[in-house]
Amino acid sequence: FGALSKILPGVACRVTDRLSVGGTLGVGVSHVELEGPYFLQSPPLRGTPTMMDLQATGATIAWSAGLQYEVTSATTVGIAYQSQSRFHLDGSMAVDVPELGHCRFDADVDMRWPRSLGVGMRHEVCPHRSVSADVIWYNWSEAFDQIGIHLSNPSNPAFEYALGPSLDEVFPLAWRDTVSVRLGY
């Protein structure tokens, strides 16, 4: 489960009779939960099957910028960019590993939500009918390539003996970028 909320106060101004520009700056809050089977990625237990339950929350600065241009009185085009949101989330992770048992760790999670770039057009066919189209690119490949997880302060002494006081995991994702097309009437 992954959630992202943003509170982004914005400001815009009309530069000319046809051109407007604007932007936002605020805070993004993210909460992530990963639960299920997992194979440890880091030595000395690389490849060991486990059950994991990770929960972490954090906040960061987020922003966006855009412009709108009135081509004619009936046709408007716009472009909008939303920044990538880089988070350092704090939380905990519980694991069950064969031979070692159950353990709870403090978890520091480094993850990113993707940046996006959108271009859109709206055309008023008549006073009561409009058509519109948007094309939006999401940079998932950079944001969701992997999630870094730093585990520390194990609650089970067997884990500290086997792994040391901390463990760095990389949760592989390898997502690809997407392009969304939205049409409206």
Coordinates of N, CA and C in Angstrom, one line a residue:
F1 N 0.9 -1.2 0.0 CA 0.0 0.0 0.0 C 0.9 1.2 0.0
G2 N 0.6 2.2 -0.9 CA 1.3 3.4 -0.9 C 0.4 4.6 -1.0
A3 N 0.6 5.6 -0.2 CA -0.3 6.7 -0.3 C 0.5 8.0 -0.3
L4 N 0.1 9.0 -1.1 CA 0.8 10.2 -1.2 C -0.3 11.3 -1.2
S5 N -0.1 12.3 -0.3 CA -1.0 13.4 -0.2 C -0.2 14.7 -0.2
K6 N -0.7 15.7 -0.9 CA 0.1 16.9 -1.0 C -0.8 18.1 -0.6
I7 N -0.3 19.1 0.1 CA -0.9 20.3 0.4 C -0.1 21.4 -0.3
L8 N -0.6 21.9 -1.4 CA 0.2 22.8 -2.3 C -0.5 24.1 -2.5
P9 N -0.2 25.1 -1.7 CA -0.8 26.4 -2.0 C -0.1 26.9 -3.3
G10 N -1.0 27.6 -4.1 CA -0.5 28.0 -5.4 C -0.7 29.4 -5.7
V11 N 0.0 29.9 -6.7 CA -0.1 31.3 -7.1 C 0.0 31.3 -8.7
A12 N -0.8 32.1 -9.3 CA -0.8 32.3 -10.8 C -1.0 33.7 -11.1
C13 N -0.4 34.0 -12.3 CA -0.6 35.4 -12.8 C -0.8 35.4 -14.3
R14 N -1.5 36.4 -14.8 CA -1.8 36.5 -16.2 C -0.7 37.4 -16.7
V15 N 0.2 36.9 -17.5 CA 1.4 37.6 -18.1 C 0.9 38.5 -19.2
T16 N 0.1 38.0 -20.1 CA -0.5 38.8 -21.2 C -2.0 38.5 -21.3
D17 N -2.7 39.0 -22.3 CA -4.1 38.7 -22.4 C -4.3 37.2 -22.7
R18 N -3.3 36.5 -23.2 CA -3.4 35.1 -23.6 C -2.6 34.1 -22.8
L19 N -1.6 34.6 -22.1 CA -0.7 33.7 -21.4 C -0.8 33.9 -19.8
S20 N -1.0 32.7 -19.2 CA -1.0 32.7 -17.7 C 0.1 31.7 -17.2
V21 N 0.7 32.0 -16.1 CA 1.7 31.0 -15.6 C 1.4 30.9 -14.1
G22 N 1.8 29.8 -13.5 CA 1.5 29.5 -12.1 C 2.4 28.5 -11.5
G23 N 2.3 28.3 -10.2 CA 3.1 27.3 -9.6 C 2.6 27.0 -8.2
T24 N 3.1 25.9 -7.6 CA 2.7 25.6 -6.2 C 3.9 25.2 -5.5
L25 N 3.9 25.3 -4.2 CA 4.9 24.9 -3.3 C 4.3 24.5 -1.9
G26 N 4.6 23.3 -1.5 CA 4.0 22.9 -0.3 C 4.7 21.6 0.3
V27 N 3.9 20.9 1.0 CA 4.4 19.7 1.6 C 3.7 18.4 1.1
G28 N 4.5 17.4 0.9 CA 3.9 16.1 0.5 C 4.1 15.1 1.7
V29 N 3.1 14.3 2.0 CA 3.2 13.3 3.0 C 2.9 11.9 2.4
S30 N 3.7 11.0 2.8 CA 3.6 9.6 2.2 C 3.6 8.6 3.3
H31 N 2.7 7.5 3.1 CA 2.7 6.4 4.0 C 2.8 5.1 3.1
V32 N 3.7 4.2 3.5 CA 3.9 3.0 2.7 C 3.8 1.8 3.7
E33 N 3.2 0.8 3.2 CA 3.1 -0.5 3.9 C 3.4 -1.6 2.9
L34 N 4.4 -2.5 3.2 CA 4.7 -3.7 2.4 C 4.6 -4.9 3.3
E35 N 3.8 -5.8 2.9 CA 3.5 -7.0 3.7 C 3.4 -8.2 2.8
G36 N 4.2 -9.3 3.2 CA 4.1 -10.5 2.5 C 5.4 -11.2 2.4
P37 N 5.5 -12.3 1.6 CA 6.8 -13.0 1.4 C 7.8 -12.2 0.8
Y38 N 9.1 -12.4 1.2 CA 10.2 -11.6 0.7 C 11.5 -12.4 0.8
F39 N 12.4 -12.3 -0.1 CA 13.7 -12.9 0.0 C 14.7 -11.8 0.3
L40 N 15.5 -12.0 1.4 CA 16.5 -11.0 1.8 C 17.4 -10.8 0.7
Q41 N 17.8 -9.5 0.5 CA 18.7 -9.1 -0.6 C 20.1 -8.9 -0.2
S42 N 20.4 -8.8 1.1 CA 21.7 -8.4 1.5 C 22.5 -9.5 2.2
P43 N 23.8 -9.6 2.0 CA 24.6 -10.6 2.7 C 24.5 -10.4 4.2
P44 N 24.7 -11.3 5.1 CA 25.1 -12.7 4.8 C 23.9 -13.6 4.5
L45 N 22.7 -13.1 4.6 CA 21.5 -14.0 4.5 C 20.8 -13.8 3.1
R46 N 21.5 -13.3 2.1 CA 20.9 -13.1 0.8 C 20.2 -14.4 0.3
G47 N 19.0 -14.2 -0.2 CA 18.2 -15.3 -0.7 C 17.4 -16.0 0.3
T48 N 17.5 -15.7 1.6 CA 16.8 -16.3 2.7 C 15.3 -15.9 2.6
P49 N 14.4 -16.8 2.6 CA 12.9 -16.5 2.5 C 12.5 -15.9 3.9
T50 N 11.6 -15.0 3.8 CA 11.1 -14.4 5.1 C 9.7 -13.9 4.8
M51 N 9.0 -13.6 5.9 CA 7.7 -12.9 5.8 C 8.0 -11.5 6.4
M52 N 7.6 -10.4 5.7 CA 7.9 -9.1 6.2 C 6.7 -8.3 6.4
D53 N 6.7 -7.3 7.2 CA 5.6 -6.4 7.5 C 6.3 -5.0 7.8
L54 N 6.3 -4.1 6.8 CA 6.9 -2.8 6.8 C 5.9 -1.7 6.8
Q55 N 6.0 -0.8 7.7 CA 5.2 0.4 7.7 C 6.0 1.6 8.0
A56 N 5.9 2.7 7.2 CA 6.7 3.9 7.3 C 6.0 5.1 6.8
T57 N 6.3 6.3 7.4 CA 5.6 7.5 7.1 C 6.7 8.6 7.0
G58 N 6.5 9.6 6.2 CA 7.4 10.8 6.1 C 6.8 11.9 5.3
A59 N 7.5 13.0 5.3 CA 7.1 14.3 4.6 C 8.3 14.9 3.9
T60 N 8.0 15.6 2.8 CA 9.0 16.3 2.0 C 8.4 17.5 1.4
I61 N 9.2 18.3 0.8 CA 8.7 19.5 0.0 C 8.3 19.0 -1.4
A62 N 7.2 19.6 -1.9 CA 6.8 19.3 -3.2 C 6.4 20.6 -4.0
W63 N 6.5 20.5 -5.3 CA 6.2 21.7 -6.1 C 5.7 21.4 -7.5
S64 N 5.1 22.3 -8.1 CA 4.7 22.2 -9.5 C 4.7 23.5 -10.2
A65 N 4.7 23.5 -11.5 CA 4.7 24.7 -12.3 C 3.9 24.4 -13.6
G66 N 3.3 25.5 -14.1 CA 2.5 25.3 -15.4 C 2.2 26.6 -16.1
L67 N 1.8 26.5 -17.3 CA 1.3 27.6 -18.0 C 0.1 27.3 -18.9
Q68 N -0.6 28.3 -19.2 CA -1.8 28.1 -20.1 C -1.8 29.2 -21.1
Y69 N -2.1 28.9 -22.4 CA -2.1 29.8 -23.4 C -3.4 29.7 -24.2
E70 N -4.0 30.9 -24.4 CA -5.3 31.0 -25.1 C -5.0 31.2 -26.6
V71 N -5.0 30.2 -27.4 CA -4.7 30.3 -28.8 C -5.7 31.1 -29.5
T72 N -7.0 30.8 -29.3 CA -8.1 31.6 -29.8 C -9.1 31.7 -28.6
S73 N -10.2 32.4 -28.8 CA -11.2 32.5 -27.7 C -11.9 31.2 -27.5
A74 N -11.8 30.2 -28.4 CA -12.4 28.9 -28.2 C -11.3 27.8 -27.9
T75 N -10.1 28.1 -28.1 CA -9.0 27.0 -27.9 C -8.0 27.4 -26.9
T76 N -7.7 26.6 -25.9 CA -6.7 26.8 -24.9 C -5.8 25.6 -24.8
V77 N -4.5 25.9 -24.7 CA -3.5 24.8 -24.5 C -2.8 25.0 -23.2
G78 N -2.3 24.0 -22.5 CA -1.6 24.1 -21.3 C -0.5 23.1 -21.1
I79 N 0.4 23.3 -20.2 CA 1.5 22.4 -19.9 C 1.7 22.5 -18.4
A80 N 1.9 21.3 -17.7 CA 2.1 21.3 -16.3 C 3.2 20.3 -15.9
Y81 N 4.0 20.7 -15.0 CA 5.1 19.8 -14.5 C 4.9 19.6 -13.0
Q82 N 5.0 18.4 -12.5 CA 4.9 18.1 -11.1 C 6.3 17.5 -10.7
S83 N 6.9 18.0 -9.7 CA 8.2 17.6 -9.2 C 8.2 16.1 -8.7
Q84 N 9.3 15.5 -8.8 CA 9.5 14.2 -8.1 C 9.5 14.5 -6.6
S85 N 8.9 13.6 -5.8 CA 8.8 13.7 -4.4 C 9.7 12.6 -3.8
R86 N 10.9 13.1 -3.2 CA 11.8 12.2 -2.6 C 11.5 12.1 -1.1
F87 N 11.3 10.9 -0.6 CA 10.9 10.8 0.8 C 12.0 10.0 1.6
H88 N 12.2 10.4 2.8 CA 12.9 9.5 3.8 C 11.9 9.2 4.9
L89 N 11.3 8.0 4.8 CA 10.2 7.6 5.7 C 10.8 6.9 6.9
D90 N 10.2 7.1 8.0 CA 10.5 6.5 9.3 C 9.4 5.5 9.7
G91 N 9.8 4.3 10.2 CA 8.8 3.4 10.6 C 9.4 2.1 11.3
S92 N 8.8 1.0 11.1 CA 9.3 -0.3 11.6 C 9.0 -1.4 10.6
M93 N 9.8 -2.5 10.8 CA 9.6 -3.6 10.0 C 9.7 -4.9 10.8
A94 N 8.8 -5.8 10.7 CA 8.8 -7.0 11.4 C 9.1 -8.1 10.4
V95 N 10.0 -9.0 10.7 CA 10.3 -10.1 9.8 C 10.3 -11.5 10.6
D96 N 10.0 -12.5 9.9 CA 10.1 -13.9 10.4 C 11.0 -14.6 9.5
V97 N 12.2 -15.1 10.0 CA 13.2 -15.8 9.2 C 13.3 -17.2 9.8
P98 N 13.3 -18.2 9.0 CA 13.5 -19.6 9.5 C 14.9 -19.7 10.2
E99 N 14.9 -20.4 11.3 CA 16.1 -20.6 12.1 C 16.4 -19.5 13.1
L100 N 16.0 -18.2 12.7 CA 16.3 -17.1 13.6 C 15.1 -16.6 14.3
G101 N 13.9 -16.8 13.8 CA 12.6 -16.5 14.4 C 12.1 -15.1 14.0
H102 N 11.4 -14.5 14.9 CA 10.7 -13.2 14.7 C 11.6 -12.1 15.2
C103 N 11.5 -10.9 14.5 CA 12.3 -9.8 14.9 C 11.6 -8.5 14.4
R104 N 11.7 -7.4 15.2 CA 11.2 -6.1 14.8 C 12.4 -5.2 14.7
F105 N 12.5 -4.4 13.7 CA 13.5 -3.4 13.4 C 13.0 -2.0 13.3
D106 N 13.8 -1.0 13.6 CA 13.5 0.3 13.2 C 13.8 0.4 11.7
A107 N 13.0 1.1 11.0 CA 13.2 1.1 9.5 C 13.2 2.5 9.0
D108 N 14.3 2.8 8.2 CA 14.4 4.1 7.5 C 14.3 3.7 6.0
V109 N 13.3 4.3 5.3 CA 13.0 3.9 3.9 C 13.2 5.1 3.0
D110 N 14.0 4.9 2.0 CA 14.2 5.9 1.0 C 13.4 5.6 -0.3
M111 N 12.5 6.4 -0.6 CA 11.7 6.1 -1.8 C 11.3 7.4 -2.5
R112 N 10.8 7.3 -3.7 CA 10.5 8.5 -4.5 C 9.1 8.2 -5.2
W113 N 8.3 9.3 -5.3 CA 7.1 9.3 -6.1 C 7.5 10.0 -7.4
P114 N 6.9 9.6 -8.6 CA 7.4 10.1 -9.8 C 7.1 11.6 -10.2
R115 N 7.9 12.1 -11.0 CA 7.6 13.4 -11.6 C 6.7 13.2 -12.8
S116 N 6.0 14.2 -13.2 CA 5.1 14.1 -14.4 C 5.1 15.4 -15.2
L117 N 4.9 15.2 -16.5 CA 4.8 16.3 -17.4 C 3.5 16.1 -18.2
G118 N 2.6 17.1 -18.2 CA 1.4 16.9 -19.0 C 1.2 18.1 -19.9
V119 N 0.6 17.8 -21.1 CA 0.2 18.8 -22.1 C -1.2 18.5 -22.4
G120 N -2.0 19.6 -22.5 CA -3.4 19.5 -22.7 C -4.0 20.5 -23.6
M121 N -5.1 20.2 -24.2 CA -5.8 21.2 -25.1 C -7.3 21.1 -24.8
R122 N -8.0 22.2 -24.9 CA -9.4 22.3 -24.7 C -10.0 23.2 -25.8
H123 N -11.0 22.7 -26.5 CA -11.6 23.5 -27.6 C -13.1 23.5 -27.4
E124 N -13.6 24.7 -27.4 CA -15.1 24.9 -27.2 C -15.7 24.9 -28.6
V125 N -16.5 23.8 -28.9 CA -17.1 23.6 -30.2 C -18.3 24.6 -30.3
C126 N -19.1 24.8 -29.3 CA -20.1 25.8 -29.2 C -20.3 26.1 -27.8
P127 N -21.2 27.1 -27.4 CA -21.3 27.5 -26.0 C -21.6 26.3 -25.0
H128 N -22.2 25.2 -25.5 CA -22.6 24.1 -24.6 C -21.8 22.9 -24.8
R129 N -20.8 22.9 -25.7 CA -20.0 21.7 -25.9 C -18.5 22.0 -26.1
S130 N -17.7 21.2 -25.4 CA -16.3 21.3 -25.5 C -15.6 19.9 -25.6
V131 N -14.5 19.9 -26.3 CA -13.7 18.7 -26.4 C -12.3 19.0 -25.8
S132 N -11.7 17.9 -25.2 CA -10.4 18.1 -24.6 C -9.6 16.9 -24.7
A133 N -8.2 17.1 -24.7 CA -7.3 16.0 -24.7 C -6.1 16.3 -23.8
D134 N -5.6 15.4 -23.1 CA -4.4 15.5 -22.2 C -3.5 14.3 -22.5
V135 N -2.2 14.6 -22.5 CA -1.2 13.5 -22.6 C -0.3 13.8 -21.4
I136 N -0.1 12.7 -20.5 CA 0.7 12.9 -19.3 C 1.7 11.8 -19.2
W137 N 3.0 12.2 -19.1 CA 4.1 11.3 -18.9 C 4.4 11.2 -17.4
Y138 N 4.5 9.9 -16.9 CA 4.9 9.7 -15.5 C 6.3 9.0 -15.5
N139 N 7.2 9.5 -14.8 CA 8.6 9.0 -14.8 C 8.8 7.9 -13.7
W140 N 8.0 6.8 -13.8 CA 8.0 5.7 -12.9 C 9.4 5.0 -12.9
S141 N 10.1 4.9 -14.0 CA 11.4 4.1 -14.1 C 12.4 4.7 -13.1
E142 N 12.5 6.0 -13.0 CA 13.4 6.5 -12.0 C 12.9 6.5 -10.6
A143 N 11.7 6.8 -10.4 CA 11.1 6.8 -9.1 C 11.0 5.4 -8.4
F144 N 10.4 4.5 -9.2 CA 10.1 3.1 -8.6 C 11.1 2.1 -9.2
D145 N 12.4 2.5 -9.3 CA 13.4 1.5 -9.7 C 13.7 0.5 -8.5
Q146 N 13.8 1.1 -7.3 CA 14.0 0.3 -6.1 C 13.7 1.2 -4.9
I147 N 13.5 0.5 -3.8 CA 13.2 1.2 -2.5 C 14.3 0.8 -1.6
G148 N 15.1 1.7 -1.0 CA 16.1 1.4 -0.1 C 15.6 1.3 1.3
I149 N 15.9 0.3 2.1 CA 15.5 0.1 3.4 C 16.6 -0.1 4.4
H150 N 16.8 0.7 5.3 CA 17.9 0.6 6.4 C 17.2 0.1 7.6
L151 N 17.6 -1.1 8.1 CA 17.1 -1.7 9.3 C 18.1 -1.6 10.4
S152 N 17.6 -1.2 11.6 CA 18.5 -1.1 12.8 C 17.8 -1.4 14.1
N153 N 18.5 -1.6 15.1 CA 18.0 -1.9 16.5 C 17.1 -3.1 16.5
P154 N 17.6 -4.3 16.1 CA 16.8 -5.5 16.1 C 16.4 -5.9 17.5
S155 N 15.1 -6.3 17.6 CA 14.6 -6.7 18.9 C 15.0 -8.1 19.4
N156 N 15.5 -8.9 18.4 CA 15.9 -10.3 18.7 C 17.4 -10.4 18.7
P157 N 18.0 -10.7 19.8 CA 19.5 -10.8 19.8 C 20.1 -11.8 18.8
A158 N 19.4 -12.8 18.4 CA 19.9 -13.7 17.4 C 20.1 -13.0 16.0
F159 N 19.3 -12.0 15.7 CA 19.4 -11.3 14.5 C 20.6 -10.4 14.6
E160 N 20.8 -9.7 15.7 CA 22.0 -8.9 15.9 C 23.3 -9.7 15.8
Y161 N 23.3 -10.9 16.3 CA 24.5 -11.8 16.2 C 24.7 -12.2 14.8
A162 N 23.7 -12.5 14.1 CA 23.8 -13.0 12.7 C 24.1 -11.9 11.7
L163 N 23.5 -10.7 11.9 CA 23.5 -9.7 10.9 C 24.3 -8.4 11.3
G164 N 24.6 -8.3 12.6 CA 25.2 -7.1 13.1 C 24.1 -6.1 13.6
P165 N 24.5 -4.9 14.0 CA 23.5 -3.9 14.5 C 22.5 -3.3 13.5
S166 N 22.9 -3.5 12.2 CA 22.0 -2.9 11.2 C 22.1 -3.7 9.9
L167 N 21.2 -3.5 9.0 CA 21.1 -4.2 7.7 C 20.5 -3.3 6.7
D168 N 21.1 -3.3 5.5 CA 20.6 -2.4 4.4 C 20.0 -3.4 3.3
E169 N 18.8 -3.1 3.0 CA 18.0 -3.9 2.0 C 17.7 -3.0 0.9
V170 N 17.6 -3.6 -0.3 CA 17.1 -2.9 -1.5 C 15.9 -3.7 -2.0
F171 N 14.8 -3.1 -2.0 CA 13.5 -3.8 -2.5 C 13.4 -3.4 -4.0
P172 N 13.7 -4.4 -4.9 CA 13.7 -4.1 -6.3 C 12.3 -4.0 -6.9
L173 N 12.1 -3.0 -7.8 CA 10.8 -2.8 -8.4 C 10.9 -2.8 -9.9
A174 N 11.8 -2.0 -10.5 CA 12.1 -1.9 -11.9 C 10.8 -1.6 -12.7
W175 N 10.1 -0.5 -12.3 CA 8.9 -0.1 -13.1 C 9.4 0.6 -14.3
R176 N 8.4 0.8 -15.3 CA 8.7 1.5 -16.5 C 7.8 2.8 -16.6
D177 N 8.3 3.7 -17.3 CA 7.5 5.0 -17.5 C 6.2 4.7 -18.2
T178 N 5.2 5.6 -18.0 CA 3.9 5.4 -18.6 C 3.5 6.8 -19.3
V179 N 2.7 6.7 -20.3 CA 2.1 7.8 -20.9 C 0.6 7.6 -20.8
S180 N -0.2 8.5 -20.3 CA -1.6 8.4 -20.2 C -2.2 9.4 -21.2
V181 N -3.2 9.0 -21.9 CA -4.0 9.8 -22.8 C -5.4 9.9 -22.3
R182 N -5.9 11.2 -22.1 CA -7.2 11.4 -21.6 C -8.0 12.2 -22.6
L183 N -9.2 11.8 -22.9 CA -10.0 12.5 -23.9 C -11.3 12.9 -23.2
G184 N -11.9 14.0 -23.5 CA -13.1 14.5 -22.9 C -14.0 15.1 -23.8
Y185 N -15.3 15.1 -23.5 CA -16.3 15.8 -24.3 C -17.3 16.4 -23.4

